[in-house]
Coordinates of C-alpha atoms and ligand atoms in Angstrom, one line a residue:
X17 CA 18.8 15.6 10.4
X18 CA 17.4 17.6 7.5
X19 CA 17.1 21.3 7.8
X20 CA 17.7 24.4 5.8
X21 CA 21.5 23.8 5.9
X22 CA 21.7 20.0 5.7
X23 CA 20.3 18.8 2.4
X24 CA 19.2 15.2 1.6
X25 CA 22.1 14.5 -0.8
X26 CA 24.6 15.1 1.9
X27 CA 23.1 12.2 4.0
X28 CA 23.4 9.7 1.2
X29 CA 26.3 7.3 0.4
X30 CA 25.2 7.4 -3.2
X31 CA 23.8 10.9 -4.1
X32 CA 23.1 9.5 -7.6
X33 CA 20.0 7.9 -6.1
X34 CA 18.4 11.3 -5.6
X35 CA 17.0 12.2 -9.0
X36 CA 14.6 15.0 -9.8
X37 CA 14.0 14.3 -13.5
X38 CA 11.3 11.9 -14.9
X39 CA 12.3 8.5 -16.3
X40 CA 10.7 7.9 -19.7
X41 CA 11.8 5.3 -22.3
X42 CA 15.2 4.9 -20.6
X43 CA 15.9 8.7 -20.6
X44 CA 16.0 11.1 -17.7
X45 CA 13.9 14.1 -18.8
X46 CA 12.6 17.4 -17.5
X47 CA 8.9 17.9 -17.1
X48 CA 7.1 19.9 -19.8
X49 CA 5.1 21.5 -16.9
X50 CA 8.1 22.6 -15.0
X51 CA 9.0 21.3 -11.6
X52 CA 7.2 20.9 -8.2
X53 CA 8.4 21.0 -4.7
X54 CA 8.8 17.9 -2.5
X55 CA 8.9 18.8 1.2
X56 CA 10.0 17.0 4.3
X57 CA 6.8 16.6 6.4
X58 CA 8.7 16.9 9.7
X59 CA 10.1 20.3 9.1
X60 CA 8.3 21.6 6.0
X61 CA 11.6 22.2 4.2
X62 CA 11.8 21.8 0.4
X63 CA 14.1 18.8 -0.2
X64 CA 13.8 18.5 -4.0
X65 CA 12.2 20.0 -7.0
X66 CA 10.9 17.3 -9.3
X67 CA 10.0 17.2 -13.0
X68 CA 6.3 17.8 -13.5
X69 CA 5.4 15.7 -16.6
X70 CA 2.6 16.7 -18.9
X71 CA -0.2 14.5 -20.3
X72 CA 1.6 14.6 -23.6
X73 CA 4.7 13.2 -21.9
X74 CA 2.6 10.4 -20.3
X75 CA 1.5 9.5 -23.9
X76 CA 5.1 9.4 -25.0
X77 CA 6.0 7.1 -22.1
X78 CA 3.1 4.8 -23.0
X79 CA 4.4 4.6 -26.5
X80 CA 7.9 3.8 -25.2
X81 CA 6.4 1.1 -22.9
X82 CA 4.4 -0.3 -25.8
X83 CA 7.5 -0.5 -28.0
X84 CA 9.6 -2.1 -25.2
X85 CA 7.1 -4.7 -24.0
X86 CA 7.4 -7.3 -26.8
X87 CA 11.1 -7.6 -26.4
X88 CA 10.8 -7.9 -22.6
X89 CA 8.1 -10.6 -23.0
X90 CA 10.2 -12.5 -25.6
X91 CA 12.9 -13.0 -23.0
X92 CA 12.6 -16.3 -21.1
X93 CA 11.2 -16.2 -17.6
X94 CA 14.6 -17.2 -16.4
X95 CA 16.2 -14.2 -18.2
X96 CA 13.7 -11.8 -16.7
X97 CA 14.3 -13.4 -13.3
X98 CA 18.0 -12.7 -13.7
X99 CA 17.4 -9.0 -14.3
X100 CA 14.9 -8.8 -11.4
X101 CA 17.4 -10.6 -9.1
X102 CA 20.0 -8.0 -9.9
X103 CA 17.4 -5.2 -9.2
X104 CA 16.6 -6.9 -5.8
X105 CA 20.3 -7.1 -5.0
X106 CA 20.9 -3.4 -5.8
X107 CA 17.8 -2.4 -3.6
X108 CA 19.3 -4.4 -0.7
X109 CA 22.8 -3.0 -1.2
X110 CA 21.4 0.6 -1.3
X111 CA 18.7 0.0 1.4
X112 CA 20.0 2.7 3.8
X113 CA 20.0 5.4 1.1
X114 CA 16.5 4.3 -0.1
X115 CA 15.3 4.4 3.5
X116 CA 16.7 7.9 4.1
X117 CA 15.1 9.2 0.9
X118 CA 11.8 7.6 1.9
X119 CA 11.7 9.1 5.4
X120 CA 12.8 12.5 4.1
X121 CA 9.8 12.7 1.7
X122 CA 7.2 10.8 3.7
X123 CA 8.1 11.3 7.3
X124 CA 7.9 7.8 8.7
X125 CA 10.5 6.7 11.3
X126 CA 13.8 5.5 9.7
X127 CA 13.3 2.1 11.3
X128 CA 10.0 1.7 9.5
X129 CA 11.5 3.0 6.3
X130 CA 14.2 0.4 6.4
X131 CA 11.4 -2.2 6.9
X132 CA 9.5 -0.9 3.9
X133 CA 12.6 -1.1 1.7
X134 CA 13.1 -4.7 2.7
X135 CA 9.3 -5.3 2.2
X136 CA 9.3 -3.7 -1.2
X137 CA 12.5 -5.6 -2.3
X138 CA 10.9 -8.9 -1.2
X139 CA 8.3 -8.5 -4.0
X140 CA 11.0 -8.0 -6.6
X141 CA 12.8 -11.1 -5.3
X142 CA 9.6 -13.2 -5.0
X143 CA 8.1 -12.4 -8.4
X144 CA 11.5 -12.6 -10.1
X145 CA 11.4 -16.2 -9.1
X146 CA 7.7 -16.5 -10.2
X147 CA 8.8 -15.5 -13.7
X148 CA 10.1 -19.0 -14.1
X149 CA 6.8 -20.6 -13.0
X150 CA 4.2 -19.1 -15.3
X151 CA 2.5 -22.4 -16.2
X152 CA -0.2 -23.1 -18.6
X153 CA -2.3 -26.3 -18.9
X154 CA -3.1 -29.1 -21.4
X155 CA -6.6 -30.5 -21.2
X156 CA -7.7 -33.8 -22.7
X157 CA -9.7 -33.0 -25.9
X158 CA -13.4 -33.5 -26.4
X159 CA -12.7 -35.3 -29.7
X160 CA -10.1 -37.9 -30.4
X161 CA -8.2 -35.6 -32.8
X162 CA -8.4 -32.6 -30.6
X163 CA -6.1 -31.2 -27.9
X164 CA -6.9 -28.3 -25.7
X165 CA -4.3 -26.0 -24.2
X166 CA -4.3 -23.0 -21.9
X167 CA -1.5 -20.4 -22.4
X168 CA -0.7 -17.6 -19.9
X169 CA 0.6 -14.5 -21.6
X170 CA 1.5 -11.0 -20.4
X171 CA -1.4 -8.5 -20.4
X172 CA 0.8 -5.8 -22.0
X173 CA 1.3 -2.2 -20.9
X174 CA 0.4 -1.5 -17.3
X175 CA -0.4 2.0 -15.8
X176 CA 0.0 2.3 -12.0
X177 CA -1.0 5.1 -9.6
X178 CA 0.2 4.8 -6.1
X179 CA -0.1 6.6 -2.8
X180 CA 2.3 8.4 -0.5
X181 CA 2.1 6.1 2.6
X182 CA 4.4 3.4 1.2
X183 CA 6.3 5.2 -1.6
X184 CA 8.5 2.2 -2.3
X185 CA 6.5 -0.9 -1.4
X186 CA 3.3 0.1 -3.1
X187 CA 5.2 0.4 -6.4
X188 CA 7.3 -2.7 -5.9
X189 CA 4.1 -4.7 -5.1
X190 CA 2.8 -3.9 -8.6
X191 CA 5.9 -3.6 -10.8
X192 CA 7.3 -6.9 -9.6
X193 CA 4.5 -9.2 -10.9
X194 CA 4.0 -7.0 -13.9
X195 CA 7.7 -7.3 -15.1
X196 CA 7.8 -11.0 -14.1
X197 CA 4.8 -11.6 -16.3
X198 CA 6.5 -9.8 -19.3
X199 CA 4.5 -6.6 -19.0
X200 CA 5.9 -3.0 -19.3
X201 CA 5.1 -0.6 -16.6
X202 CA 4.3 3.1 -16.0
X203 CA 4.5 4.4 -12.4
X204 CA 2.8 7.6 -11.4
X205 CA 3.9 8.1 -7.7
X206 CA 2.0 10.4 -5.4
X207 CA 3.1 14.0 -5.8
X208 CA 4.1 14.0 -2.1
X209 CA 6.6 11.2 -2.5
X210 CA 8.1 10.8 -6.0
X211 CA 11.8 10.5 -4.9
X212 CA 11.5 6.8 -3.8
X213 CA 10.0 5.8 -7.2
X214 CA 12.8 7.7 -9.0
X215 CA 15.5 6.0 -6.9
X216 CA 13.9 2.6 -7.8
X217 CA 14.2 3.6 -11.5
X218 CA 17.9 4.4 -11.0
X219 CA 18.5 0.9 -9.7
X220 CA 16.3 -0.7 -12.3
X221 CA 18.4 0.9 -15.0
X222 CA 21.6 -0.3 -13.3
X223 CA 20.1 -3.8 -13.1
X224 CA 19.5 -3.9 -16.8
X225 CA 15.8 -3.4 -17.0
X226 CA 15.5 -2.4 -20.7
X227 CA 14.6 1.2 -21.6
X228 CA 10.8 1.7 -21.7
X229 CA 10.0 -1.4 -19.5
X230 CA 9.8 0.7 -16.3
X231 CA 8.9 4.4 -16.5
X232 CA 8.4 6.9 -13.7
X233 CA 6.1 9.9 -14.3
X234 CA 6.1 12.4 -11.4
X235 CA 3.2 14.9 -11.9
X236 CA 1.1 17.3 -9.9
X237 CA -1.9 16.5 -12.0
X238 CA -2.9 13.0 -11.0
X239 CA -6.2 13.2 -12.7
X240 CA -4.6 14.0 -16.1
X241 CA -2.3 11.0 -15.8
X242 CA -5.2 8.8 -14.8
X243 CA -7.2 9.9 -17.8
X244 CA -4.3 9.2 -20.2
X245 CA -3.8 5.8 -18.6
X246 CA -7.6 5.0 -19.0
X247 CA -8.1 6.5 -22.4
X248 CA -4.9 5.5 -24.3
X249 CA -5.6 2.3 -26.2
X250 CA -2.1 1.0 -25.7
X251 CA -2.6 0.6 -22.0
X252 CA -4.1 -2.8 -21.1
X253 CA -4.3 -2.6 -17.4
X254 CA -4.7 -0.1 -14.6
X255 CA -3.5 -0.8 -11.0
X256 CA -4.3 1.6 -8.2
X257 CA -3.7 1.9 -4.5
X258 CA -5.4 4.7 -2.7
X259 CA -8.8 5.9 -1.5
X260 CA -12.1 4.2 -2.5
X261 CA -13.3 7.6 -3.7
X262 CA -10.5 7.9 -6.3
X263 CA -10.8 4.2 -7.1
X264 CA -14.4 4.8 -8.1
X265 CA -13.3 7.6 -10.4
X266 CA -10.7 5.4 -12.1
X267 CA -13.0 2.5 -12.5
X268 CA -15.6 4.7 -14.2
X269 CA -12.8 6.1 -16.5
X270 CA -11.5 2.6 -17.2
X271 CA -14.9 1.2 -18.1
X272 CA -14.9 2.9 -21.5
X273 CA -12.1 0.6 -22.7
X274 CA -13.3 -2.3 -20.5
X275 CA -9.8 -2.1 -19.0
X276 CA -8.6 -4.7 -16.6
X277 CA -8.1 -3.1 -13.1
X278 CA -6.6 -4.0 -9.8
X279 CA -7.8 -1.8 -6.9
X280 CA -6.3 -1.7 -3.4
X281 CA -8.6 0.8 -1.8
X282 CA -9.6 2.2 1.6
X283 CA -10.2 0.1 4.7
X284 CA -11.9 0.2 8.1
X285 CA -10.2 -2.6 9.9
X286 CA -11.8 -4.0 13.1
X287 CA -9.4 -5.2 15.8
X288 CA -11.3 -7.5 18.2
X289 CA -10.1 -8.6 21.6
X290 CA -12.1 -11.5 23.1
X291 CA -12.1 -12.3 26.8
X292 CA -10.0 -15.4 26.2
X293 CA -7.2 -13.4 24.5
X294 CA -3.7 -13.1 25.7
X295 CA -4.1 -9.5 26.7
X296 CA -0.4 -8.5 26.6
X297 CA -0.1 -10.0 23.1
X298 CA -3.3 -8.2 22.1
X299 CA -1.9 -4.9 23.4
X300 CA 1.3 -5.4 21.5
X301 CA -0.6 -6.4 18.3
X302 CA -3.0 -3.4 18.7
X303 CA 0.0 -1.0 19.0
X304 CA 1.7 -2.3 15.9
X305 CA -1.6 -2.5 14.0
X306 CA -2.9 0.9 14.9
X307 CA 0.3 3.0 15.1
X308 CA 2.5 1.6 12.3
X309 CA 3.2 4.4 9.9
X310 CA 1.4 6.7 12.5
X311 CA -1.9 5.0 11.6
X312 CA -1.5 5.9 7.9
X313 CA -2.0 2.5 6.3
X314 CA -5.1 0.9 4.8
X315 CA -4.8 -2.1 7.0
X316 CA -4.4 -0.2 10.3
X317 CA -6.9 -1.0 13.1
X318 CA -9.5 1.6 12.6
X319 CA -11.9 0.2 15.3
X320 CA -10.8 -1.7 18.4
X321 CA -13.6 -3.8 19.9
X322 CA -13.0 -5.3 23.4
X323 CA -15.2 -7.8 25.1
X324 CA -16.8 -6.6 28.4
X325 CA -14.9 -8.9 30.7
X326 CA -11.5 -7.6 29.7
X327 CA -12.3 -4.1 28.6
X328 CA -11.0 -2.2 31.6
X329 CA -7.8 -4.3 31.9
X330 CA -7.1 -4.0 28.1
X331 CA -7.8 -0.2 28.1
X332 CA -5.4 0.4 31.0
X333 CA -2.6 -1.6 29.4
X334 CA -3.2 0.0 26.0
X335 CA -3.2 3.5 27.5
X336 CA 0.2 2.9 29.1
X337 CA 1.6 1.8 25.7
X338 CA 0.1 4.7 23.8
X339 CA 1.6 7.2 26.4
X340 CA 5.0 5.6 25.9
X341 CA 5.2 6.2 22.1
X342 CA 8.1 8.5 21.1
X343 CA 6.9 11.2 18.7
X344 CA 9.6 12.9 16.6
X345 CA 11.4 13.6 13.3
X346 CA 11.6 10.2 11.5
X347 CA 15.3 10.8 11.0
X348 CA 15.9 11.0 14.8
X349 CA 17.0 7.8 16.5
X350 CA 14.3 6.1 18.5
X351 CA 11.3 7.9 16.9
X352 CA 8.3 5.7 16.8
X353 CA 5.7 8.1 15.4
X354 CA 6.5 10.8 12.9
X355 CA 4.4 13.6 11.4
X356 CA 1.2 13.1 9.5
X357 CA 1.6 13.6 5.7
X358 CA -0.4 16.8 5.5
X359 CA -2.6 19.4 7.2
X360 CA -5.6 17.6 5.5
X361 CA -4.6 14.4 7.3
X362 CA -4.5 16.3 10.6
X363 CA -7.9 17.7 10.0
X364 CA -9.3 14.2 9.5
X365 CA -8.0 13.1 12.9
X366 CA -9.3 16.3 14.5
X367 CA -12.7 15.8 12.9
X368 CA -13.0 12.2 14.0
X369 CA -11.9 13.0 17.6
X370 CA -14.3 16.0 17.9
X371 CA -17.2 13.9 16.7
X372 CA -16.4 11.0 19.1
X373 CA -16.2 13.4 22.1
X374 CA -19.4 15.1 21.0
X375 CA -21.2 11.8 21.0
X376 CA -19.9 10.6 24.4
X377 CA -16.4 9.3 23.8
X378 CA -13.7 10.0 26.4
X379 CA -10.1 10.9 25.6
X380 CA -7.8 8.8 27.8
X381 CA -4.5 9.6 26.2
X382 CA -3.4 12.5 23.9
X383 CA -6.1 14.2 21.9
X384 CA -4.2 17.3 20.9
X385 CA -1.7 18.6 18.3
X386 CA 1.8 17.7 19.4
X387 CA 4.1 20.3 20.9
X388 CA 6.4 19.7 17.9
X389 CA 3.9 21.6 15.8
X390 CA 3.4 21.3 12.1
X391 CA 1.5 18.0 11.3
X392 CA 2.6 16.2 14.5
X393 CA -0.3 14.8 16.6
X394 CA -0.3 13.2 20.1
X395 CA -0.9 9.5 19.9
X396 CA -4.5 9.3 21.1
X397 CA -6.7 6.8 22.8
X398 CA -10.5 7.3 23.1
X399 CA -12.9 5.0 25.1
X400 CA -16.6 4.7 25.1
X401 CA -16.8 4.8 21.3
X402 CA -20.0 3.7 19.5
X403 CA -21.1 2.7 16.0
X404 CA -22.8 6.1 15.6
X405 CA -19.5 7.9 15.5
X406 CA -17.6 8.9 12.3
X407 CA -14.6 6.9 13.4
X408 CA -16.7 3.8 13.1
X409 CA -17.6 4.4 9.5
X410 CA -14.7 6.3 8.0
X411 CA -11.0 5.5 7.7
X412 CA -9.2 7.9 10.2
X413 CA -5.7 7.3 8.7
X414 CA -4.0 8.7 11.8
X415 CA -2.9 8.0 15.4
X416 CA -6.4 7.7 16.9
X417 CA -7.3 4.5 18.7
X418 CA -11.0 4.2 19.4
X419 CA -12.2 1.5 21.9
X420 CA -15.7 -0.1 21.6
X421 CA -17.3 -2.5 24.1
X422 CA -19.1 -5.7 23.0
X423 CA -20.9 -8.5 24.8
X424 CA -20.5 -11.6 22.6
X425 CA -19.4 -13.1 19.3
X426 CA -22.6 -12.5 17.4
X427 CA -22.7 -8.8 18.4
X428 CA -19.1 -8.0 17.5
X429 CA -19.2 -9.9 14.2
X430 CA -22.3 -7.8 13.2
X431 CA -20.6 -4.6 14.3
X432 CA -17.3 -5.5 12.6
X433 CA -19.1 -6.3 9.3
X434 CA -21.3 -3.2 9.4
X435 CA -19.2 -1.2 6.9
X436 CA -18.8 -0.8 3.1
X437 CA -15.1 -1.7 3.4
X438 CA -13.7 -5.2 3.5
X439 CA -9.9 -5.1 3.5
X440 CA -8.2 -6.2 6.7
X441 CA -9.6 -7.5 10.1
X442 CA -8.0 -8.9 13.2
X443 CA -8.9 -10.7 16.4
X444 CA -7.3 -12.2 19.4
X445 CA -8.7 -15.4 20.9
X446 CA -7.6 -18.8 22.0
X447 CA -10.7 -21.0 21.7
X448 CA -10.4 -23.0 18.5
X449 CA -14.0 -23.1 17.6
X450 CA -14.3 -19.4 18.2
X451 CA -11.2 -18.8 15.9
X452 CA -12.8 -20.8 13.1
X453 CA -16.3 -19.3 13.6
X454 CA -15.0 -15.7 13.7
X455 CA -12.4 -16.0 10.9
X456 CA -15.1 -17.4 8.6
X457 CA -17.7 -14.9 9.6
X458 CA -15.7 -11.7 9.1
X459 CA -16.4 -10.2 5.6
X460 CA -12.8 -9.1 4.8
X461 CA -10.1 -10.1 2.3
X462 CA -7.6 -10.5 5.1
X463 CA -8.0 -11.8 8.6
X464 CA -5.2 -11.6 11.2
X465 CA -5.6 -14.1 14.0
X466 CA -3.6 -13.3 17.2
X467 CA -1.4 -11.0 15.1
X468 CA -1.6 -7.3 14.2
X469 CA 0.7 -7.5 11.2
X470 CA -0.3 -9.5 8.1
X471 CA 1.9 -7.9 5.4
X472 CA 4.2 -10.3 3.6
X473 CA 5.0 -10.9 -0.1
X474 CA 4.0 -14.5 0.4
X475 CA 0.3 -13.7 1.1
X476 CA -2.4 -12.6 -1.3
X477 CA -3.1 -9.0 -0.1
X478 CA -6.4 -7.5 -1.1
X479 CA -9.9 -6.5 -0.2
X480 CA -13.6 -7.3 -0.9
X481 CA -16.6 -5.0 -1.0
X482 CA -15.6 -1.4 -1.5
X483 CA -12.0 -2.1 -0.5
X484 CA -11.1 -3.1 -4.0
X485 CA -10.5 -6.0 -6.3
X486 CA -7.5 -8.2 -7.2
X487 CA -4.7 -9.6 -5.1
X488 CA -1.1 -8.5 -4.7
X489 CA 1.6 -10.9 -3.4
X490 CA 1.8 -14.7 -3.3
X491 CA 1.9 -17.0 -6.3
X492 CA -1.7 -15.9 -6.9
X493 CA -0.6 -12.2 -7.4
X494 CA 0.9 -12.7 -10.9
X495 CA -2.5 -13.7 -12.4
X496 CA -3.6 -10.1 -12.4
X497 CA -0.9 -9.4 -15.0
X498 CA -1.6 -12.3 -17.3
X499 CA -4.1 -13.1 -19.9
X500 CA -5.4 -16.6 -20.3
X501 CA -5.6 -18.0 -23.9
X502 CA -7.5 -21.2 -24.7
X503 CA -6.1 -23.0 -27.7
X504 CA -8.3 -25.7 -29.3
X505 CA -6.0 -27.8 -31.5
X506 CA -7.3 -30.2 -34.1
X507 CA -4.5 -32.6 -35.0
Ligands
NDP22 N1 -5.4 1.9 0.4 C1 -4.4 2.6 0.7 O1 -3.3 2.1 1.0 C2 -4.5 4.0 0.9 C3 -5.7 4.6 1.2 N2 -5.9 5.9 1.3 C4 -7.1 6.5 1.8 O2 -7.4 7.7 1.0 C5 -7.5 8.8 1.9 C6 -7.0 10.1 1.3 O3 -5.6 9.9 1.1 P1 -5.0 10.4 -0.3 O4 -3.5 10.3 -0.3 O5 -5.6 11.7 -0.6 O6 -5.5 9.3 -1.3 P2 -6.0 9.5 -2.8 O7 -6.7 8.3 -3.1 O8 -6.5 10.8 -3.0 O9 -4.5 9.5 -3.6 C7 -3.9 8.3 -3.9 C8 -3.2 8.4 -5.2 O10 -4.2 8.7 -6.2 C9 -3.8 10.0 -6.9 N3 -5.1 10.6 -7.3 C10 -5.9 11.4 -6.6 N4 -6.9 11.8 -7.4 C11 -6.8 11.2 -8.6 C12 -7.6 11.1 -9.8 N5 -8.7 11.8 -10.0 N6 -7.1 10.3 -10.8 C13 -6.0 9.6 -10.7 N7 -5.2 9.6 -9.6 C14 -5.6 10.4 -8.6 C15 -3.0 10.7 -5.8 O11 -2.2 11.7 -6.4 P3 -1.8 13.0 -5.6 O12 -1.3 12.5 -4.2 O13 -0.7 13.6 -6.4 O14 -3.0 13.8 -5.4 C16 -2.2 9.6 -5.2 O15 -1.1 9.3 -6.0 C17 -6.8 8.4 3.1 O16 -7.3 9.1 4.3 C18 -7.1 6.9 3.2 O17 -8.4 6.8 3.7 C19 -4.8 6.8 1.0 C20 -3.6 6.2 0.7 C21 -3.4 4.8 0.6
LIG23 O1 -1.6 0.4 1.5 C1 -1.2 0.2 2.6 O2 -1.5 0.8 3.6 C2 -0.2 -1.0 2.6 O3 -0.7 -1.9 1.7 C3 -0.2 -1.6 4.0 S1 1.0 -2.8 4.1 O4 1.0 -3.7 2.8 O5 2.3 -2.2 4.2 O6 0.6 -3.6 5.2

């Protein structure tokens, strides 16, 4: 456990993975703006003081990335694949330390942190292999002496801004296709969770990723970093995961350079249980989908719709499962729900709960700050929820499961689609015609059918509407880091 006497380094097999300096152009440097505290959300203790880079240092890093990119792109895909495989191997060899660092700074249960490390590493492995498969095309010419070709080339220098909820995987999901394509990469991790990104850089350096190809820029001024990424002409692409609100700001800023952007933004996932569902499977799926990372993921079930005929049975089963969740310090064995990331996150849960109760909702389980204090909250189940409540329109991002009733397919499809978001959606049903009809009717980038977990490096993860643009993962995911060149050859 971490406390005022036991520091994080003492828990690690390799304390060299715990770095507090920024990584720019292959050098470990202090921040021109001093250092900032990183705290353990479970106990509030300061676990590190990390370099706070200035906008001028971001510009230096961009120059380093610009200088390094041609050499990295000139390597063959197979050569890049070899370096990325070594990076993957090192992430797996050091997985336990990476998981401890992740839980220490973000708070999620160690078991989930181990899962995230494996998940993040899987992108490095997958896209390392894809580096060998960046195919172009030849097209029969329109004239007898003409040949047409399509070349795929790296977009160039990539700026990335990522959130605290998956401090390893959200970076891996971006840096992997970028490096595989031959791009260079600048990572600005969330100020709450920079240590995981810095540990990734330690292993990248050991794996032989050339200086300047991967840079990590911890900073307390996200907006300054974002502006430098959007305004610096050497940056060719911006990739962001976070709120739709910040996504809008970045898109506006990127518009001046007509910069290519990938945006993985907020969600408001419906989780629908039809009367022909396997109820036990649906409860298990709802628990994983709602309470993974304590509800702090963009693909968590934000609204749970249950058809009238099975509503009471499902609610009773779900209540029993919610009550059984073990809340605690993420470093404690058996913990299933850790602290929320901040007081601001707790306030959002409290606000959504109060609004639901004020408009007729009933708290069946939980509903209060947890006895552990700090940012711990009791896993909460509310029934009698309606579309008029805030929880139906805004992303709660916490351990609050709201149950809505519905009569039939048409009603629930209309309610599920009644949102500006379109990232993930889920439903449980057995009837084949219902499965096809509902999967096609849901306006989301992702549909989970009879499952509450859709995340894999093999699938194209991403949203529609105001949940963003672009896809991360699958063979399709590398396209976001490539430019297409049409060559018209007269021979
Ligand atoms: N799609 C997803 O996976 C995620 C969605 N969210 C949604 O966002 C809500 C708020 O969470 P929060 O963490 O505050 O998300 P934010 O969108 O505010 O933060 C995400 C990242 O963007 C950075 N950032 C914030 N403002 C700017 C800016 N003006 N320019 C450039 N970068 C910026 C943050 O830096 P810093 O942290 O240092 O301020 C962080 O690294 C959540 O409740 C949830 O609804 C949040 C996280 C992930
Ligand atoms: O941003 C998130 O919440 C993650 O993308 C969710 S997942 O990919 O880990 O499922």
